[in-house]
């Protein structure tokens, strides 16, 4: 049974997998024309069997699968899980747990930053991924046997990828290094877009509080409209359009229609009315209610070279330990460490602090130096006295 299309078959399949230690999971979805991802196929594999679940099958309930995703005794294995988890949260209102993300685990095991699935499969299983169906339309029915076989391949390989990575984590003693990342991935707040915060994703040159109030109201209107109509944000109106409206602050359909990004039909319709109401709400705000410009993390003068040295140390430490740099610290983290010994960044906590953070502070305060090795082919750390 490789394609499940009835609730009874799904319940029986999930009941069998609930007795296994882990399941590998993947999804196929479409999102080009919608705000919410349209779930088209779910692939699930235990140690002994694998199947595709057709969420578009008439009358099929996904509750047995959601119950399996909730089962605390079964580890759920994904690769680059964020988009898949967003789908599960939207469809069921909850996130799968406990969780193992093979992309994050691969970063801990030295396979580089954000390693791709094909690369990981090739490295760990010596198998080759079939790319022929990559751009197929998963929403069309009926699915062909070839489509089902292609989709199943992802979770079948993922089983082996997980087992090999788990072995490496156990040998290296790094299994616990994933805990913080998995806690972030299974936090529902990571996937919920609050309309009132949507403006923060838009790059605006102006730092005028009144302009930002307009942009905030307009972005919130667009976010709610996109969610209600299930349309991509840019199908409602593009960022450039929001910025143009915020700059001109039109209060009538006629003034709105004069803008380059707005058609007459839109200005006279319900969406135009929504835009004008957002403008009026922003204009009615008192000075005390205006948003503050996002804080710029400008480095204090003279810290640029310190950041450069920290980057070299980070690269050196990560190469020595076989951990992806991205998992330890970002450039922004290094800038904060350069400016503040007590910087609130992951690199100054837990295993990251032991791996890099402590030496970063020593380097910053002149207690360590970096020097080329005698053959000039590498770097070494030199403790300094005083």
PDB file of C-alpha atoms in Angstrom, residues 21-25 45 47 74-79 99-103 105 109 117 120-121 124-125 154-170 178:
ATOM      1  CA  UNK A  21      10.949   4.527  17.428  1.00  0.00           C
ATOM      2  CA  UNK A  22      10.881   7.111  14.635  1.00  0.00           C
ATOM      3  CA  UNK A  23       9.114   8.098  11.434  1.00  0.00           C
ATOM      4  CA  UNK A  24      10.507  10.104   8.535  1.00  0.00           C
ATOM      5  CA  UNK A  25       8.111  12.747   7.204  1.00  0.00           C
ATOM      6  CA  UNK A  45       8.105   6.123   6.527  1.00  0.00           C
ATOM      7  CA  UNK A  47      11.624   1.441   9.737  1.00  0.00           C
ATOM      8  CA  UNK A  74       7.795   8.393  18.249  1.00  0.00           C
ATOM      9  CA  UNK A  75      10.516  10.742  17.010  1.00  0.00           C
ATOM     10  CA  UNK A  76       9.507  12.706  13.893  1.00  0.00           C
ATOM     11  CA  UNK A  77      12.348  13.143  11.419  1.00  0.00           C
ATOM     12  CA  UNK A  78      12.241  15.956   8.840  1.00  0.00           C
ATOM     13  CA  UNK A  79      14.811  17.645   6.636  1.00  0.00           C
ATOM     14  CA  UNK A  99      11.446  16.446  16.451  1.00  0.00           C
ATOM     15  CA  UNK A 100      14.718  15.738  14.628  1.00  0.00           C
ATOM     16  CA  UNK A 101      15.761  17.994  11.742  1.00  0.00           C
ATOM     17  CA  UNK A 102      18.424  16.299   9.650  1.00  0.00           C
ATOM     18  CA  UNK A 103      19.608  19.601   8.179  1.00  0.00           C
ATOM     19  CA  UNK A 105      21.941  17.706  12.705  1.00  0.00           C
ATOM     20  CA  UNK A 109      28.142  16.941  12.261  1.00  0.00           C
ATOM     21  CA  UNK A 117      19.042  17.138   0.999  1.00  0.00           C
ATOM     22  CA  UNK A 120      23.306  14.775   2.394  1.00  0.00           C
ATOM     23  CA  UNK A 121      21.750  11.685   0.809  1.00  0.00           C
ATOM     24  CA  UNK A 124      25.494   9.339   3.793  1.00  0.00           C
ATOM     25  CA  UNK A 125      23.749   6.730   1.631  1.00  0.00           C
ATOM     26  CA  UNK A 154      12.495  11.242  -0.073  1.00  0.00           C
ATOM     27  CA  UNK A 155      11.368   9.643   3.178  1.00  0.00           C
ATOM     28  CA  UNK A 156      12.918   6.256   2.386  1.00  0.00           C
ATOM     29  CA  UNK A 157      16.346   7.894   2.046  1.00  0.00           C
ATOM     30  CA  UNK A 158      15.638  10.123   5.049  1.00  0.00           C
ATOM     31  CA  UNK A 159      15.396   7.034   7.270  1.00  0.00           C
ATOM     32  CA  UNK A 160      18.988   6.127   6.505  1.00  0.00           C
ATOM     33  CA  UNK A 161      20.154   9.738   6.724  1.00  0.00           C
ATOM     34  CA  UNK A 162      18.677   9.972  10.217  1.00  0.00           C
ATOM     35  CA  UNK A 163      20.256   6.719  11.379  1.00  0.00           C
ATOM     36  CA  UNK A 164      23.719   7.702  10.099  1.00  0.00           C
ATOM     37  CA  UNK A 165      23.521  11.175  11.624  1.00  0.00           C
ATOM     38  CA  UNK A 166      22.286   9.777  14.923  1.00  0.00           C
ATOM     39  CA  UNK A 167      25.267   7.421  15.016  1.00  0.00           C
ATOM     40  CA  UNK A 168      27.651  10.325  14.438  1.00  0.00           C
ATOM     41  CA  UNK A 169      25.974  12.451  17.109  1.00  0.00           C
ATOM     42  CA  UNK A 170      26.201   9.606  19.611  1.00  0.00           C
ATOM     43  CA  UNK A 178      20.276  19.922  18.895  1.00  0.00           C
TER      44      UNK A 178
END
